[in-house]
Tab-separated table of C-alpha atoms in Angstrom:
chain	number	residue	atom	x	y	z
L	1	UNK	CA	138.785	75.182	162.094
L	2	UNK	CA	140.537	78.332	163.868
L	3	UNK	CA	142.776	80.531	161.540
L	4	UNK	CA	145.577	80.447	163.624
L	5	UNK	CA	149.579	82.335	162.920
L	6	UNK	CA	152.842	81.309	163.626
L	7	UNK	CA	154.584	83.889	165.919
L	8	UNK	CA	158.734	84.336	166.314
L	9	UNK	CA	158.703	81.882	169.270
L	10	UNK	CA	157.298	79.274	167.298
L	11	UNK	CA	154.030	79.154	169.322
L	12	UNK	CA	150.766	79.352	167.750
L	13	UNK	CA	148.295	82.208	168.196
L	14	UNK	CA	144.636	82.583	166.709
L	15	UNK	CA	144.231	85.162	164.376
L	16	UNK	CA	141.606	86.927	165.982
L	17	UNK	CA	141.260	86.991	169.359
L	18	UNK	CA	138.662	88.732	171.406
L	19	UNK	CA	140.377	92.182	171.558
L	20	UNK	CA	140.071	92.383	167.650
L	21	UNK	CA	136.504	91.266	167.391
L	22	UNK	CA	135.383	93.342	170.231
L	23	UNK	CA	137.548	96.486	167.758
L	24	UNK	CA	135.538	95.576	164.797
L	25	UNK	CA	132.305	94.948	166.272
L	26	UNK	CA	132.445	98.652	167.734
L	27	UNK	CA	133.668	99.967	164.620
L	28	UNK	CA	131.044	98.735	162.783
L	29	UNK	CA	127.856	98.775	165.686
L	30	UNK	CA	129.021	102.905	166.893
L	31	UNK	CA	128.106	104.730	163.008
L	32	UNK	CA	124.580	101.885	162.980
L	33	UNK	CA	123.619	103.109	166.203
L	34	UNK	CA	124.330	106.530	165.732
L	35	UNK	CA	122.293	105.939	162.671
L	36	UNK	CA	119.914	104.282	164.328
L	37	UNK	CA	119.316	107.342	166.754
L	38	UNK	CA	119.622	110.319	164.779
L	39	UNK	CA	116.152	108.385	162.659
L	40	UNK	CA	114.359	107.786	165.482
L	41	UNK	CA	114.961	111.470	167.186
L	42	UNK	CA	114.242	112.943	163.728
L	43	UNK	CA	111.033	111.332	163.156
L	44	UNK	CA	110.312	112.302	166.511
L	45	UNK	CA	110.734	115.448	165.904
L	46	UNK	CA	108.920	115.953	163.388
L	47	UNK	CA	105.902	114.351	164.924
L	48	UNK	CA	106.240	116.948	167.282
L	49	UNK	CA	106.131	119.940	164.626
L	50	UNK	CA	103.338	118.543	162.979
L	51	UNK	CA	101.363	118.614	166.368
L	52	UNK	CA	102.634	122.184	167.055
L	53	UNK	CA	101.920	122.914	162.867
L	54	UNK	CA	98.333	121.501	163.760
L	55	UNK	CA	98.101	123.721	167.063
L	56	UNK	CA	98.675	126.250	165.615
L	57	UNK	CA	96.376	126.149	162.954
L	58	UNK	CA	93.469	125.698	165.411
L	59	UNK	CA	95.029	128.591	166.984
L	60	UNK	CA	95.320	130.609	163.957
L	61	UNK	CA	90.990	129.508	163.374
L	62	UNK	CA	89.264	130.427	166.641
L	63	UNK	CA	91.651	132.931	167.892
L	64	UNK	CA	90.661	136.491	165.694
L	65	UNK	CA	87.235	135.272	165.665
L	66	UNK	CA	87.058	134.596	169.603
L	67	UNK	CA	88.869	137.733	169.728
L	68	UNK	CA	86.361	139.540	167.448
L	69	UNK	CA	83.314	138.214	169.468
L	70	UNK	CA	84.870	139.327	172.513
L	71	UNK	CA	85.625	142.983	171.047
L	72	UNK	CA	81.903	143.406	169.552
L	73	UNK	CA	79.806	142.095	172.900
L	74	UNK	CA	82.178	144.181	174.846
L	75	UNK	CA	82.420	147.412	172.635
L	76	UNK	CA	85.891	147.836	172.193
L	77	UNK	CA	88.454	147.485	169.980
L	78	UNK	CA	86.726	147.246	166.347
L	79	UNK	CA	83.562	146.283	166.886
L	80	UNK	CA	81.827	148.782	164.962
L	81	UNK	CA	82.445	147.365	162.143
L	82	UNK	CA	80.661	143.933	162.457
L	83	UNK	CA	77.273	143.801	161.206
L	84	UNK	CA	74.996	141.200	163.403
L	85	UNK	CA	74.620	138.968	160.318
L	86	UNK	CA	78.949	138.321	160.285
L	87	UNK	CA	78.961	138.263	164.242
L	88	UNK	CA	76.565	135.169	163.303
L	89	UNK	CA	78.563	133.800	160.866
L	90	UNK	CA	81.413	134.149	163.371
L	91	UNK	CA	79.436	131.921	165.733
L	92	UNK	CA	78.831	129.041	163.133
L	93	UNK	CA	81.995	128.972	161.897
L	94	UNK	CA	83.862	128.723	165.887
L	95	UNK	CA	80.948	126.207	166.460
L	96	UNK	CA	82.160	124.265	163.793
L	97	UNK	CA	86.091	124.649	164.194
L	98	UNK	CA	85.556	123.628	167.898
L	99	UNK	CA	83.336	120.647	166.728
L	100	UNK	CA	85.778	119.662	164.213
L	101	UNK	CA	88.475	119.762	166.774
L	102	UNK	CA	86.976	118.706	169.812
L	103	UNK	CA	88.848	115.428	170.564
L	104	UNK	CA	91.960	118.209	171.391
L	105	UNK	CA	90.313	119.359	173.664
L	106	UNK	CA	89.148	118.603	177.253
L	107	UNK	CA	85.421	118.345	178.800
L	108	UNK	CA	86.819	121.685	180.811
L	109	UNK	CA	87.853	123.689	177.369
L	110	UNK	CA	84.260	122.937	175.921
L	111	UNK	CA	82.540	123.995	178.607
L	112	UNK	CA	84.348	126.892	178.942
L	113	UNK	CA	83.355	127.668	175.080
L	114	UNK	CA	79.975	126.835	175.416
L	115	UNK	CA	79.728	129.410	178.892
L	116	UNK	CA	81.570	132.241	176.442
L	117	UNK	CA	79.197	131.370	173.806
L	118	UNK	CA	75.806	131.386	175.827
L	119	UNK	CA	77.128	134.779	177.550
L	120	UNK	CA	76.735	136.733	174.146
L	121	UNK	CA	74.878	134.081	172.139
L	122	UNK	CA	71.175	133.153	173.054
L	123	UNK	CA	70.672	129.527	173.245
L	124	UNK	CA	69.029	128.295	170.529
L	125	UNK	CA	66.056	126.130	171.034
L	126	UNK	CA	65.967	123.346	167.734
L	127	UNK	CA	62.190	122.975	167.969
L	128	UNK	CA	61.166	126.270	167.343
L	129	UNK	CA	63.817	126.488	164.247
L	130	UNK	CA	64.729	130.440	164.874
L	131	UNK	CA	68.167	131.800	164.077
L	132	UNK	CA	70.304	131.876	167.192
L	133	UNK	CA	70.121	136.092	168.733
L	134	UNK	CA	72.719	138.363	169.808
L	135	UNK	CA	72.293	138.862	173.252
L	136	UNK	CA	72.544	143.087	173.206
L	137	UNK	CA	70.883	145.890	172.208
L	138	UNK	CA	70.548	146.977	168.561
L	139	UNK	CA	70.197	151.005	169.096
L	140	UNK	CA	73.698	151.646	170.029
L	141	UNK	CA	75.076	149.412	167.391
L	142	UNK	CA	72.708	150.232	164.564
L	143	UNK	CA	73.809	154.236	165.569
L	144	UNK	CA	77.697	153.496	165.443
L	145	UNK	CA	77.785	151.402	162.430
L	146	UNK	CA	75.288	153.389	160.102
L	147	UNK	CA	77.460	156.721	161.380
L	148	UNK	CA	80.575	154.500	160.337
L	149	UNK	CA	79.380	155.136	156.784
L	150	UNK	CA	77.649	151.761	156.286
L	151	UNK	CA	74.224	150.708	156.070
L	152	UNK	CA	72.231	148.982	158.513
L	153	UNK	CA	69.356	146.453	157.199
L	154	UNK	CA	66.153	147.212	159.078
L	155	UNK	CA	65.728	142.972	159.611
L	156	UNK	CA	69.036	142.824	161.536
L	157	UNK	CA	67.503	144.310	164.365
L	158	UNK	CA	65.395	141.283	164.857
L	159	UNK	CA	68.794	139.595	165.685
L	160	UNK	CA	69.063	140.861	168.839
L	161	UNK	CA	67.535	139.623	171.998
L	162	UNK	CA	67.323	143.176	173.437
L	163	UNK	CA	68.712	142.503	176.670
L	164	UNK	CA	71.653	144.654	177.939
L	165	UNK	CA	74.997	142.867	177.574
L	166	UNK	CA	76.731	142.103	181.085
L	167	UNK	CA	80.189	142.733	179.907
L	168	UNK	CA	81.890	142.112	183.190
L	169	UNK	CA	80.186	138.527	182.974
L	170	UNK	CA	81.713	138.307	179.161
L	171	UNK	CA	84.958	139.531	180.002
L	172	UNK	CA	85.420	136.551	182.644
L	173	UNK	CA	84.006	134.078	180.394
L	174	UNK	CA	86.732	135.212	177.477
L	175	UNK	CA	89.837	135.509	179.890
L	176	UNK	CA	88.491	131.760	181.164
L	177	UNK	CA	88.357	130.488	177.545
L	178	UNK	CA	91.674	132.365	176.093
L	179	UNK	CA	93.384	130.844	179.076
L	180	UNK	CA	92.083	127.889	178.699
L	181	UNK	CA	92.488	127.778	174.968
L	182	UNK	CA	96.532	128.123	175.358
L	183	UNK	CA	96.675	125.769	177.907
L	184	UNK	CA	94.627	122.686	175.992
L	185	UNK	CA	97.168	124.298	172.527
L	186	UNK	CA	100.113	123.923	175.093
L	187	UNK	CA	101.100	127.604	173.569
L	188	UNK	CA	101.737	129.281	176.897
């Protein structure tokens, strides 16, 4: 049965009609959906920071060190004061960052890491179970560090392949990478 009202002229009128439903309904739906909304951007958000927080942190990992690599093979910045043994401890620990994180990255990005790597990192062959070699010199590096006030250890100098480093071919490997890197980190 329809709640209905008597009006002056003695006619009867329902006691809602469609006007007032419609009023309530968007009194009540506007603050749910607005509700509904401000939820769904917010968790979106923040499933976008946490990418960017995660980004970052990769960042943050293989940055310095890529940097550092860069800087040592190409004898600037502070690269005198890297002994071979942490420029190989460098290596595994980018190896393992970029392993960790590969499914970030693209086929392109790895390759592009690997080509940086094998410019000033001799490719290590598993069978004959050596340490992996700096591909450089040792003279000039033993000479700066030791006169750096440090000591150099007479087996380091096995660590080196004793090749001369091409340092125009590193420098385009490391700009391809570093480019790379921020594009596949979406930082740039």
């Amino acid at each position: 049965m329809i709640d209905v009202k008597q009006s002056k002229d003695n006619t009867t009128q329902p006691l809602w009609n469609s006007l007032e439903i419609a009023k309530l309904l968007a009194s009540v739906m506007t603050p749910l959906l607005i509700l509904i909304f401000g939820v769904l951007i917010n968790s979106t958000i923040s499933s976008q920071n946490r990418v960017v927080d995660q980004k970052t942190k990769i960042y943050e990992q293989v940055g310095g060190d890529l940097n550092d690599v860069h800087a040592y093979f190409t004898y600037v910045g502070g690269w005198k004061e890297f002994s071979p043994k942490e420029m190989l401890l460098k290596k595994r620990n980018l190896d393992k960052t970029i392993q960790v994180y590969r499914p970030y990255f693209s086929d392109r990005f790895y390759t592009q890491y690997k080509n940086f790597m094998y410019s000033v990192y001799e490719k290590r062959n598993i069978q004959e179970k050596k340490e992996t070699r700096l591909i450089s010199i040792s003279d000039i590096r033993k000479e700066r560090y030791v006169s750096s006030g440090k000591n150099w250890s007479p087996e380091w100098d096995d660590l080196f392949t004793g090749e001369q480093n091409d340092i125009e071919k590193i420098r385009t490997a490391y700009s391809t990478l570093v480019r790379d890197l921020a594009k596949e980190l979406e930082i740039n």
